[in-house]
CSV table of C-alpha atoms and ligand atoms in Angstrom, one decimal:
chain,number,residue,atom,x,y,z
U,1,MET,CA,-68.2,50.3,-19.1
U,2,ASN,CA,-64.9,50.3,-20.5
U,3,ASP,CA,-63.6,53.5,-19.7
U,4,TRP,CA,-63.2,56.3,-16.9
U,5,GLN,CA,-64.0,60.1,-17.7
U,6,LEU,CA,-62.5,62.6,-16.3
U,7,PHE,CA,-63.5,65.7,-14.8
U,8,SER,CA,-62.3,69.2,-13.1
U,9,SER,CA,-63.1,72.1,-11.5
U,10,THR,CA,-60.9,74.6,-9.2
U,11,ASP,CA,-65.0,76.1,-7.7
U,12,MET,CA,-65.8,72.8,-6.5
U,13,VAL,CA,-69.4,73.4,-8.5
U,14,ASN,CA,-68.5,74.3,-12.3
U,15,TRP,CA,-66.7,70.6,-13.3
U,16,LYS,CA,-65.6,71.1,-17.4
U,17,SER,CA,-65.2,67.5,-19.2
U,18,HIS,CA,-61.9,66.2,-20.4
U,19,GLY,CA,-64.0,63.3,-21.5
U,20,GLU,CA,-61.8,59.0,-21.6
U,21,VAL,CA,-58.6,58.6,-19.6
U,22,LEU,CA,-58.8,55.8,-19.5
U,23,ASN,CA,-59.8,52.2,-21.7
U,24,VAL,CA,-60.1,48.8,-19.9
U,25,ASP,CA,-57.6,48.0,-24.3
U,26,ALA,CA,-54.4,50.4,-22.6
U,27,PHE,CA,-54.1,46.7,-20.2
U,28,SER,CA,-53.8,43.7,-22.2
U,29,TRP,CA,-54.6,41.8,-18.9
U,30,VAL,CA,-57.8,42.9,-18.1
U,31,LEU,CA,-60.9,41.1,-20.4
U,32,ARG,CA,-64.0,43.3,-19.6
U,33,ASP,CA,-65.2,46.0,-16.8
U,34,ALA,CA,-63.7,49.8,-16.0
U,35,TRP,CA,-64.7,49.3,-12.3
U,36,ALA,CA,-64.1,51.3,-8.8
U,37,SER,CA,-60.3,54.2,-9.4
U,38,GLU,CA,-58.6,55.9,-7.8
U,39,VAL,CA,-55.3,58.6,-8.6
U,40,GLU,CA,-52.8,59.1,-6.3
U,41,GLU,CA,-49.5,61.7,-6.8
U,42,ARG,CA,-45.7,61.7,-6.8
U,43,ASN,CA,-43.0,62.8,-8.0
U,44,GLY,CA,-44.7,64.0,-10.6
U,45,LYS,CA,-46.6,60.7,-11.6
U,46,PHE,CA,-50.3,60.3,-11.6
U,47,TYR,CA,-50.7,56.9,-10.7
U,48,PHE,CA,-53.6,55.2,-11.8
U,49,TYR,CA,-55.5,52.6,-9.6
U,50,ILE,CA,-57.9,50.2,-11.4
U,51,SER,CA,-60.9,47.6,-11.2
U,52,ALA,CA,-61.0,45.0,-14.0
U,53,GLU,CA,-61.9,41.7,-15.1
U,54,HIS,CA,-59.1,40.0,-15.3
U,55,LYS,CA,-58.8,37.7,-18.4
U,56,THR,CA,-57.3,34.5,-17.9
U,57,LYS,CA,-57.1,34.0,-14.0
U,58,PRO,CA,-60.2,34.2,-13.4
U,59,GLY,CA,-61.8,36.6,-11.4
U,60,LYS,CA,-61.7,40.8,-10.3
U,61,ALA,CA,-57.7,42.1,-10.6
U,62,ILE,CA,-56.2,46.3,-9.8
U,63,GLY,CA,-53.9,47.3,-12.0
U,64,VAL,CA,-52.1,50.5,-12.0
U,65,ALA,CA,-51.6,53.0,-14.3
U,66,VAL,CA,-49.5,55.8,-14.8
U,67,ALA,CA,-49.2,59.9,-17.1
U,68,ASP,CA,-47.6,62.4,-16.3
U,69,ASN,CA,-50.7,64.5,-16.2
U,70,PRO,CA,-53.7,63.9,-14.2
U,71,GLU,CA,-56.0,64.2,-18.4
U,72,GLY,CA,-52.9,61.1,-19.5
U,73,HIS,CA,-53.7,59.9,-21.3
U,74,PHE,CA,-52.2,56.9,-19.0
U,75,ARG,CA,-50.8,53.7,-19.7
U,76,ASP,CA,-50.4,50.3,-17.9
U,77,ALA,CA,-47.7,50.8,-15.6
U,78,LEU,CA,-47.0,47.2,-15.4
U,79,GLY,CA,-48.0,45.1,-18.4
U,80,HIS,CA,-49.3,42.8,-15.5
U,81,ALA,CA,-52.3,43.5,-12.5
U,82,LEU,CA,-50.5,44.4,-9.3
U,83,ILE,CA,-53.1,42.4,-7.0
U,84,THR,CA,-54.7,39.2,-9.2
U,85,ASN,CA,-57.6,37.1,-7.4
U,86,ASP,CA,-55.3,34.5,-6.1
U,87,MET,CA,-53.3,36.8,-3.8
U,88,THR,CA,-55.6,37.1,-1.3
U,89,ASN,CA,-57.6,33.2,0.2
U,90,LYS,CA,-59.3,35.0,3.0
U,91,SER,CA,-63.0,34.7,1.0
U,92,GLU,CA,-63.9,32.5,-1.9
U,93,SER,CA,-65.2,35.3,-3.6
U,94,SER,CA,-63.7,36.1,-7.2
U,95,PHE,CA,-64.7,39.6,-7.0
U,96,ASP,CA,-62.9,40.6,-3.2
U,97,ASP,CA,-60.3,42.5,-4.7
U,98,ILE,CA,-62.3,45.4,-6.3
U,99,ASP,CA,-62.5,49.0,-5.1
U,100,PRO,CA,-58.2,50.2,-4.3
U,101,THR,CA,-57.2,53.5,-2.6
U,102,VAL,CA,-54.1,54.3,-2.6
U,103,PHE,CA,-52.4,56.5,0.6
U,104,VAL,CA,-49.3,58.2,1.1
U,105,ASP,CA,-48.0,58.8,4.8
U,106,ASP,CA,-46.0,61.5,6.4
U,107,ASP,CA,-42.9,59.5,5.7
U,108,GLY,CA,-43.5,59.2,2.3
U,109,GLN,CA,-44.6,55.6,2.4
U,110,ALA,CA,-47.6,54.8,0.4
U,111,TYR,CA,-50.2,52.0,1.4
U,112,LEU,CA,-52.9,50.4,-1.3
U,113,TYR,CA,-56.2,49.2,0.4
U,114,TRP,CA,-58.8,47.0,-1.8
U,115,GLY,CA,-61.4,44.8,-1.5
U,116,ASN,CA,-65.4,43.5,-1.0
U,117,ASN,CA,-66.5,41.5,2.0
U,118,THR,CA,-62.7,41.2,3.2
U,119,CYS,CA,-60.6,44.8,3.6
U,120,TYR,CA,-57.9,44.1,2.5
U,121,TYR,CA,-53.5,46.2,2.6
U,122,VAL,CA,-50.5,46.1,2.1
U,123,LYS,CA,-47.6,48.6,1.2
U,124,LEU,CA,-46.5,49.5,-2.3
U,125,LYS,CA,-42.8,50.8,-2.6
U,126,GLU,CA,-41.8,53.7,-3.5
U,127,ASN,CA,-42.2,53.4,-7.4
U,128,MET,CA,-46.5,52.9,-6.5
U,129,ILE,CA,-46.3,50.3,-8.9
U,130,GLU,CA,-45.0,46.9,-7.1
U,131,ILE,CA,-45.7,45.7,-3.6
U,132,ASP,CA,-43.5,45.1,-0.5
U,133,GLY,CA,-44.6,42.6,1.6
U,134,GLU,CA,-47.5,40.4,2.8
U,135,ILE,CA,-50.1,41.6,1.7
U,136,HIS,CA,-53.0,41.5,5.0
U,137,THR,CA,-57.0,42.4,6.0
U,138,VAL,CA,-58.2,44.4,8.6
U,139,ASP,CA,-60.9,44.2,11.0
U,140,LEU,CA,-63.8,46.4,11.0
U,141,PRO,CA,-67.6,46.1,11.7
U,142,ARG,CA,-69.9,45.1,8.3
U,143,PHE,CA,-67.4,45.3,6.5
U,144,THR,CA,-69.3,45.6,2.2
U,145,GLU,CA,-66.4,47.8,0.8
U,146,ALA,CA,-65.6,50.8,-0.9
U,147,PRO,CA,-62.1,51.3,1.4
U,148,PHE,CA,-61.1,55.0,1.9
U,149,LEU,CA,-57.6,56.2,4.2
U,150,HIS,CA,-57.5,59.6,5.3
U,151,LYS,CA,-55.9,61.2,7.7
U,152,ASN,CA,-56.7,64.7,10.1
U,153,LYS,CA,-54.7,66.1,12.3
U,154,ASN,CA,-52.5,63.0,13.8
U,155,THR,CA,-55.5,60.3,13.1
U,156,TYR,CA,-55.7,58.1,10.1
U,157,TYR,CA,-59.6,57.8,9.5
U,158,LEU,CA,-60.8,54.6,7.5
U,159,SER,CA,-63.8,54.6,5.7
U,160,TYR,CA,-66.2,52.0,4.2
U,161,ALA,CA,-69.8,50.3,3.0
U,162,TYR,CA,-71.1,49.6,6.1
U,163,GLY,CA,-73.7,46.2,5.6
U,164,TRP,CA,-76.5,46.1,2.5
U,165,SER,CA,-78.2,48.9,2.2
U,166,GLU,CA,-74.6,50.2,2.2
U,167,SER,CA,-74.0,52.5,4.4
U,168,ILE,CA,-71.2,54.9,4.7
U,169,ALA,CA,-69.2,54.2,8.3
U,170,TYR,CA,-65.6,55.0,9.5
U,171,ALA,CA,-63.4,54.0,11.7
U,172,THR,CA,-60.2,55.1,13.0
U,173,SER,CA,-55.9,54.8,15.0
U,174,ASN,CA,-52.7,56.6,15.8
U,175,SER,CA,-51.2,54.7,14.1
U,176,LEU,CA,-51.8,52.4,10.3
U,177,GLU,CA,-50.3,49.0,11.6
U,178,GLY,CA,-52.3,49.6,14.6
U,179,SER,CA,-55.7,48.0,15.1
U,180,LEU,CA,-58.3,50.4,14.4
U,181,THR,CA,-61.7,51.6,16.6
U,182,PHE,CA,-64.8,51.7,15.1
U,183,GLN,CA,-66.3,55.2,15.7
U,184,LYS,CA,-70.2,54.9,13.8
U,185,ILE,CA,-72.0,55.8,10.2
U,186,ILE,CA,-71.6,59.2,8.9
U,187,ASN,CA,-73.9,58.3,5.7
U,188,ARG,CA,-77.3,56.6,5.8
U,189,PRO,CA,-78.3,54.1,2.3
U,190,VAL,CA,-78.5,56.6,-0.6
U,191,ASN,CA,-81.5,57.6,-2.6
U,192,ASN,CA,-82.5,54.2,-5.8
U,193,CYS,CA,-78.9,52.6,-4.8
U,194,ARG,CA,-78.0,49.9,-2.9
U,195,THR,CA,-74.3,51.4,-2.9
U,196,ASN,CA,-72.3,54.7,-1.9
U,197,HIS,CA,-68.9,54.7,-2.5
U,198,GLN,CA,-67.5,57.9,-1.0
U,199,SER,CA,-64.6,59.4,-0.9
U,200,ILE,CA,-63.0,62.6,1.9
U,201,ILE,CA,-61.5,65.4,0.3
U,202,GLU,CA,-59.5,68.4,2.1
U,203,PHE,CA,-59.6,71.7,-0.9
U,204,LYS,CA,-59.1,75.0,-0.4
U,205,GLY,CA,-59.6,74.8,3.3
U,206,GLN,CA,-63.6,72.8,3.0
U,207,SER,CA,-63.2,69.1,3.6
U,208,TYR,CA,-65.8,67.3,1.6
U,209,PHE,CA,-67.7,63.8,1.0
U,210,ILE,CA,-67.7,62.5,-2.8
U,211,TYR,CA,-70.0,60.0,-3.3
U,212,HIS,CA,-72.8,58.8,-5.7
U,213,THR,CA,-76.1,57.4,-5.1
U,214,GLY,CA,-79.0,57.0,-7.9
U,215,ASP,CA,-81.0,60.3,-8.3
U,216,ILE,CA,-80.4,60.2,-11.9
U,217,GLY,CA,-80.3,56.7,-13.8
U,218,GLY,CA,-80.3,54.7,-10.6
U,219,GLU,CA,-78.7,51.8,-9.8
U,220,TYR,CA,-76.4,51.6,-12.7
U,221,ARG,CA,-76.2,54.4,-14.5
U,222,ARG,CA,-74.9,56.1,-10.9
U,223,SER,CA,-74.8,60.5,-9.7
U,224,VAL,CA,-72.0,61.9,-8.7
U,225,ALA,CA,-72.6,63.1,-5.8
U,226,VAL,CA,-71.4,66.2,-3.2
U,227,ASP,CA,-71.8,67.1,0.1
U,228,TYR,CA,-69.2,69.5,3.0
U,229,LEU,CA,-68.0,66.4,5.3
U,230,PHE,CA,-67.2,68.5,9.0
U,231,TYR,CA,-65.7,67.0,12.1
U,232,ASN,CA,-66.5,67.9,14.8
U,233,GLU,CA,-64.2,68.8,17.6
U,234,ASP,CA,-63.2,65.4,19.6
U,235,GLY,CA,-62.2,64.9,16.0
U,236,SER,CA,-65.7,62.6,15.1
U,237,ILE,CA,-67.1,63.2,11.7
U,238,LYS,CA,-70.0,64.8,11.8
U,239,GLU,CA,-73.0,62.8,9.8
U,240,ILE,CA,-73.2,63.9,6.5
U,241,VAL,CA,-76.6,65.7,4.7
U,242,PRO,CA,-77.0,64.4,1.4
U,243,THR,CA,-78.6,67.6,-0.4
U,244,ALA,CA,-80.3,67.4,-3.2
U,245,THR,CA,-78.4,71.1,-4.2
U,246,SER,CA,-74.7,69.5,-3.6
U,247,VAL,CA,-72.1,73.0,-2.2
U,248,GLY,CA,-71.9,76.5,-2.7
U,249,PRO,CA,-68.5,77.8,-4.4
U,250,ALA,CA,-65.3,77.2,-2.7
U,251,ILE,CA,-63.1,80.6,-2.2
U,252,ASN,CA,-61.4,79.9,1.1
U,253,ALA,CA,-65.4,80.4,2.8
U,254,HIS,CA,-63.6,80.6,6.6
U,255,ALA,CA,-62.2,83.6,6.0
U,256,GLY,CA,-65.5,85.2,7.0
U,257,SER,CA,-66.9,85.7,10.0
U,258,TYR,CA,-69.9,83.6,11.2
U,259,LEU,CA,-73.5,84.7,11.0
U,260,GLY,CA,-73.4,84.5,15.0
U,261,ARG,CA,-75.8,85.7,17.9
U,262,ASN,CA,-78.1,88.4,16.6
U,263,SER,CA,-79.0,86.4,13.6
U,264,GLN,CA,-82.8,85.4,14.3
U,265,VAL,CA,-84.6,81.9,15.0
U,266,ASN,CA,-87.8,82.8,15.9
U,267,ASN,CA,-86.4,85.2,18.0
U,268,LYS,CA,-84.7,82.1,19.9
U,269,GLU,CA,-81.0,82.8,19.3
U,270,TRP,CA,-78.7,79.9,18.8
U,271,THR,CA,-76.4,78.1,21.7
U,272,GLU,CA,-72.8,78.6,22.0
U,273,HIS,CA,-72.7,74.7,20.3
U,274,ARG,CA,-74.9,76.3,16.8
U,275,GLU,CA,-77.4,74.1,18.0
U,276,LEU,CA,-80.8,75.0,17.6
U,277,SER,CA,-84.1,73.5,19.6
U,278,LEU,CA,-87.6,74.9,17.2
U,279,LEU,CA,-91.0,72.7,16.8
U,280,GLU,CA,-93.3,71.5,14.0
U,281,GLY,CA,-94.7,74.0,11.8
U,282,ASP,CA,-91.0,76.6,12.9
U,283,LYS,CA,-89.8,78.9,10.2
U,284,ILE,CA,-86.3,79.2,10.4
U,285,ILE,CA,-84.5,83.6,9.3
U,286,PHE,CA,-81.1,83.7,9.0
U,287,LYS,CA,-79.5,87.7,8.9
U,288,PRO,CA,-76.0,88.7,7.5
U,289,GLN,CA,-75.0,90.5,10.6
U,290,THR,CA,-74.4,93.2,8.5
U,291,SER,CA,-76.0,95.1,5.9
U,292,ASP,CA,-73.6,97.3,4.3
U,293,GLU,CA,-71.9,94.0,3.3
U,294,GLY,CA,-73.6,93.9,-0.7
U,295,THR,CA,-75.8,91.3,-2.0
U,296,TRP,CA,-75.1,87.4,0.2
U,297,SER,CA,-76.8,84.3,-1.1
U,298,TRP,CA,-76.6,81.0,-0.3
U,299,SER,CA,-76.7,76.7,-0.9
U,300,GLY,CA,-76.1,73.7,0.7
U,301,ALA,CA,-78.7,74.0,3.5
U,302,GLY,CA,-80.8,71.1,3.8
U,303,GLY,CA,-82.3,71.4,0.3
U,304,ILE,CA,-82.6,74.8,-0.4
U,305,ARG,CA,-80.6,76.9,-2.5
U,306,GLY,CA,-81.8,80.3,-2.7
U,307,ASN,CA,-79.9,84.4,-3.9
U,308,GLN,CA,-82.2,86.9,-0.8
U,309,SER,CA,-80.8,87.7,1.7
U,310,ARG,CA,-82.2,85.8,4.8
U,311,LEU,CA,-81.5,81.9,4.1
U,312,HIS,CA,-85.1,81.2,5.5
U,313,ILE,CA,-86.3,77.9,5.8
U,314,LYS,CA,-90.2,77.1,5.7
U,315,LYS,CA,-92.4,74.7,7.9
U,316,LEU,CA,-89.2,72.6,10.1
U,317,LYS,CA,-90.6,68.8,10.4
U,318,GLU,CA,-89.5,66.1,12.7
U,319,ASP,CA,-88.0,64.2,9.9
U,320,MET,CA,-85.2,67.8,9.6
U,321,THR,CA,-83.3,67.2,12.7
U,322,GLY,CA,-79.7,67.0,12.1
U,323,ASN,CA,-76.5,68.8,10.5
U,324,LEU,CA,-77.4,71.8,8.4
U,325,VAL,CA,-75.4,73.9,6.5
U,326,ALA,CA,-75.7,76.6,4.6
U,327,LEU,CA,-72.6,78.9,2.2
U,328,PHE,CA,-73.9,82.3,2.5
U,329,THR,CA,-72.1,83.6,0.1
U,330,ASN,CA,-71.9,87.4,-0.9
U,331,ASN,CA,-71.4,90.2,-4.3
U,332,LYS,CA,-67.8,91.4,-2.9
U,333,GLY,CA,-66.1,87.5,-2.5
U,334,LYS,CA,-66.5,87.5,0.8
U,335,ALA,CA,-68.2,83.9,2.4
U,336,THR,CA,-69.1,82.0,4.8
U,337,PHE,CA,-70.7,79.1,6.8
U,338,LEU,CA,-73.4,78.2,9.2
U,339,ASP,CA,-72.7,74.9,10.5
U,340,PHE,CA,-75.4,73.9,13.3
U,341,ASN,CA,-77.2,70.8,14.5
U,342,LEU,CA,-80.5,71.5,14.3
U,343,ILE,CA,-82.9,69.4,17.0
U,344,VAL,CA,-86.9,69.6,16.1
U,345,TYR,CA,-89.6,68.2,18.2
U,346,PRO,CA,-93.0,67.4,17.9
U,347,GLN,CA,-95.8,69.2,19.4
U,348,ILE,CA,-97.0,68.2,22.6
U,349,PRO,CA,-99.9,66.0,21.0
U,350,LYS,CA,-103.6,66.6,21.4
U,351,GLY,CA,-105.4,65.3,24.8
U,352,LEU,CA,-101.9,64.3,27.3
U,353,LYS,CA,-102.7,65.8,30.3
U,354,SER,CA,-100.1,67.9,32.0
U,355,GLY,CA,-100.8,66.3,35.9
U,356,ALA,CA,-103.7,63.8,34.6
U,357,MET,CA,-101.8,60.2,36.2
U,358,TYR,CA,-101.3,56.8,33.2
U,359,VAL,CA,-100.5,52.9,32.5
U,360,ILE,CA,-97.7,52.9,30.6
U,361,GLN,CA,-98.7,49.7,28.8
U,362,PRO,CA,-95.7,48.5,25.9
U,363,ALA,CA,-97.5,48.2,22.5
U,364,ASN,CA,-98.1,44.5,22.2
U,365,SER,CA,-97.9,43.1,25.9
U,366,ASP,CA,-100.0,42.6,29.3
U,367,TYR,CA,-97.5,44.4,31.4
U,368,ALA,CA,-97.1,48.0,32.5
U,369,VAL,CA,-94.8,50.4,33.4
U,370,THR,CA,-94.2,49.8,37.4
U,371,PHE,CA,-90.6,50.0,40.3
U,372,GLU,CA,-88.7,48.3,42.2
U,373,GLU,CA,-86.9,49.7,45.3
U,374,THR,CA,-83.3,49.2,45.9
U,375,ALA,CA,-80.9,49.4,48.9
U,376,SER,CA,-80.2,53.2,47.8
U,377,ASN,CA,-82.6,55.9,48.9
U,378,SER,CA,-83.0,57.0,45.8
U,379,GLU,CA,-82.3,55.3,42.5
U,380,ALA,CA,-85.2,52.9,41.9
U,381,ARG,CA,-85.6,49.9,38.9
U,382,ILE,CA,-88.6,50.6,37.0
U,383,THR,CA,-89.4,47.0,36.0
U,384,LEU,CA,-92.6,46.0,33.9
U,385,ASP,CA,-95.5,43.4,36.0
U,386,GLU,CA,-98.9,42.5,34.7
U,387,LEU,CA,-101.0,45.3,33.8
U,388,SER,CA,-103.6,46.0,36.5
U,389,TYR,CA,-103.7,50.5,37.9
U,390,ASP,CA,-103.0,49.5,41.1
U,391,THR,CA,-101.3,52.9,42.9
U,392,ASN,CA,-97.3,51.9,41.8
U,393,LYS,CA,-97.8,51.4,38.5
U,394,LEU,CA,-100.2,55.6,37.4
U,395,TRP,CA,-96.9,58.1,37.4
U,396,ARG,CA,-98.0,61.2,36.5
U,397,LEU,CA,-97.1,63.0,33.4
U,398,LYS,CA,-96.0,66.7,34.4
U,399,LEU,CA,-94.6,70.0,31.1
U,400,ASP,CA,-91.3,70.8,33.1
U,401,ASP,CA,-90.3,72.9,30.1
U,402,ASP,CA,-91.2,73.8,26.9
U,403,VAL,CA,-92.5,70.1,24.9
U,404,PHE,CA,-90.5,68.6,28.0
U,405,TRP,CA,-92.5,66.6,30.9
U,406,SER,CA,-91.0,64.6,33.9
U,407,ILE,CA,-92.3,61.3,34.1
U,408,SER,CA,-93.0,60.6,38.7
U,409,PRO,CA,-95.0,57.6,40.4
U,410,SER,CA,-97.3,58.8,41.8
U,411,THR,CA,-97.0,57.5,45.2
U,412,GLU,CA,-93.2,59.3,44.4
U,413,LEU,CA,-93.7,63.2,43.0
U,414,SER,CA,-89.9,64.0,43.6
U,415,GLU,CA,-88.7,61.2,41.9
U,416,GLY,CA,-89.1,60.8,38.1
U,417,PHE,CA,-87.7,58.4,35.0
U,418,ASP,CA,-84.1,58.9,34.5
U,419,VAL,CA,-81.5,57.7,31.7
U,420,ARG,CA,-78.5,56.0,34.1
U,421,ASP,CA,-75.4,59.6,34.4
U,422,GLY,CA,-76.8,61.0,31.1
U,423,LEU,CA,-75.6,58.5,28.9
U,424,LYS,CA,-76.2,58.9,25.6
U,425,ASN,CA,-75.5,55.4,24.2
U,426,ASP,CA,-77.9,52.5,23.0
U,427,GLY,CA,-78.8,50.1,25.3
U,428,ALA,CA,-78.2,53.0,28.6
U,429,ASP,CA,-81.5,51.7,31.2
U,430,VAL,CA,-84.1,54.5,32.6
U,431,LEU,CA,-84.5,54.4,35.8
U,432,LEU,CA,-86.1,56.6,39.0
U,433,TRP,CA,-83.8,59.3,40.5
U,434,SER,CA,-84.6,62.1,42.5
U,435,TYR,CA,-85.7,64.7,39.6
U,436,TRP,CA,-83.8,67.8,38.8
U,437,GLY,CA,-84.7,68.9,36.0
U,438,GLY,CA,-81.7,67.2,34.3
U,439,THR,CA,-81.4,66.8,29.9
U,440,ASN,CA,-81.5,62.5,31.2
U,441,GLN,CA,-85.3,63.5,33.0
U,442,GLN,CA,-87.3,65.0,30.8
U,443,TRP,CA,-89.6,63.8,28.1
U,444,TYR,CA,-91.5,64.5,24.9
U,445,PHE,CA,-93.8,62.7,23.0
U,446,LYS,CA,-95.1,61.9,19.4
U,447,LYS,CA,-98.9,60.1,19.3
U,448,LEU,CA,-98.2,57.9,16.3
U,449,LYS,CA,-101.5,57.8,14.3
U,450,ASN,CA,-102.2,53.9,15.1
U,451,GLY,CA,-102.6,55.8,19.2
U,452,TYR,CA,-99.2,54.3,20.3
U,453,TYR,CA,-96.8,56.8,21.4
U,454,GLN,CA,-93.2,57.7,20.8
U,455,ILE,CA,-91.5,58.8,24.2
U,456,LYS,CA,-87.4,60.6,24.0
U,457,ALA,CA,-85.3,61.2,26.1
U,458,ARG,CA,-84.5,65.4,26.0
U,459,HIS,CA,-80.5,64.9,26.1
U,460,SER,CA,-80.0,61.9,23.3
U,461,GLN,CA,-83.3,61.9,21.1
U,462,LYS,CA,-83.4,57.9,22.0
U,463,CYS,CA,-86.3,56.8,22.5
U,464,LEU,CA,-87.9,55.1,25.5
U,465,THR,CA,-87.6,51.4,24.6
U,466,TYR,CA,-89.1,48.5,26.9
U,467,ASP,CA,-85.9,45.9,26.6
U,468,ARG,CA,-88.9,42.6,26.3
U,469,ALA,CA,-85.4,40.3,27.0
U,470,ASN,CA,-84.7,41.7,30.5
U,471,ASN,CA,-87.3,43.4,32.0
U,472,ARG,CA,-86.7,46.3,31.9
U,473,LEU,CA,-87.3,50.3,29.9
U,474,ILE,CA,-83.9,51.4,28.4
U,475,GLN,CA,-82.9,54.0,25.2
U,476,SER,CA,-81.8,53.0,22.4
U,477,ALA,CA,-82.0,54.6,18.7
U,478,ASP,CA,-85.1,55.6,17.3
U,479,THR,CA,-86.5,52.7,15.0
U,480,GLY,CA,-90.2,52.7,14.7
U,481,ASN,CA,-90.7,48.6,16.6
U,482,MET,CA,-93.3,48.1,18.3
U,483,ASN,CA,-91.2,48.2,21.2
U,484,GLN,CA,-90.9,51.0,21.2
U,485,LEU,CA,-94.3,52.9,21.2
U,486,PHE,CA,-96.5,52.7,24.5
U,487,LYS,CA,-99.9,52.8,25.3
U,488,LEU,CA,-101.4,55.7,27.5
U,489,ILE,CA,-104.0,55.5,30.4
U,490,GLU,CA,-105.2,58.1,31.7
U,491,VAL,CA,-106.9,57.1,35.2
U,492,LYS,CA,-108.7,59.9,36.8
M,501,CA,CA1,-58.9,37.3,-4.0
């Protein structure tokens, strides 16, 4: 690829091509390759930062072009590269100087971030084409490439490609001069492509996550994708829901009211937190609150698009669990979002008997779950010991609420498996505690084809996991590994 193309849109749905706006030929110092770029406006000019292969200094380099409007045609602002490979020595790689992103803070200070395997940044002068001071590095876990900086309220968010194949994760800080705190992954590896280079923008009051997949062309003929990005109340970013259908038209969507609690979901109303708990095979139907507001259409909901007065999702599957977004618009220009967390639980496995006693054996082990009394009255440590049918290795499973079970020792039926302090993180330990019906004490079961069970905590949806090294049980995210599988042997 030797050129950069421009498309524009006023609604995020209909896109107009403006053709080539910049070509590598504009840079006399570039050998080849039009790579990742970003454009930043300042003082009525548009600055176009690019990555390309340098002609005389081996490796990639970053250049900057300028134009008076986004359609260009852009010209080289410097006549030489802004960053060359020899200016950064943290990595021996010849392509650590790629993927520029520029951010201008509220006080007018501009920053250039870039990197591959090492994340670099440097201040820019107000003219946007000269660096100002030393080049620094940023410590980020599993940084691969593609840094992008944005600000929401008073927090700086540095998102980047994490690991390989790439997820997108982010870190935050209250100051760009301070260190960043790693947060979490927001976009998992995409279809057909090991990279997924993101940017995060706000348009007409809505945040968007723009990235690429290999959906149409594959690894090296990438497809641009746009999906909604939402923040939680504490400012954290909800995991992106990659949709095949992208987003609906942007028309001041928040002006409308949520289709609230009158919406029907299998006769279950959604909660204040817009969380829906449903079972595999359930259906969802949303109706607008009033019927006199014209014809409603919707889009972008879990990959489903339609044009009717109801959002109707048939046959939920457990893998649909996550953040689901729908934009409803009507023919009078009103719009409203549905944005909620959907949790789809597996149906109760056939053959599992409420009130029956079981030995719980971790897959690929000769051990069974048992417990040790501790000094505390109500707390006991769950451990593992040689497989046998002793009473202290028998557990009563009892269906307590909907699809959720308690797991109690046969000798102490008032106690049960409990995730310590209701923690939701990976590694939180599972102990015995007086059973009071907490969601951190209730478990749901999924039977796999190989006959083993996954056992998940209701409050965290995380798997009961055999921590072999420490001979105990913990919760951790579902990895599909054997240490999250258990055999349940009924004992009569
Ligand atoms: Ca370098």
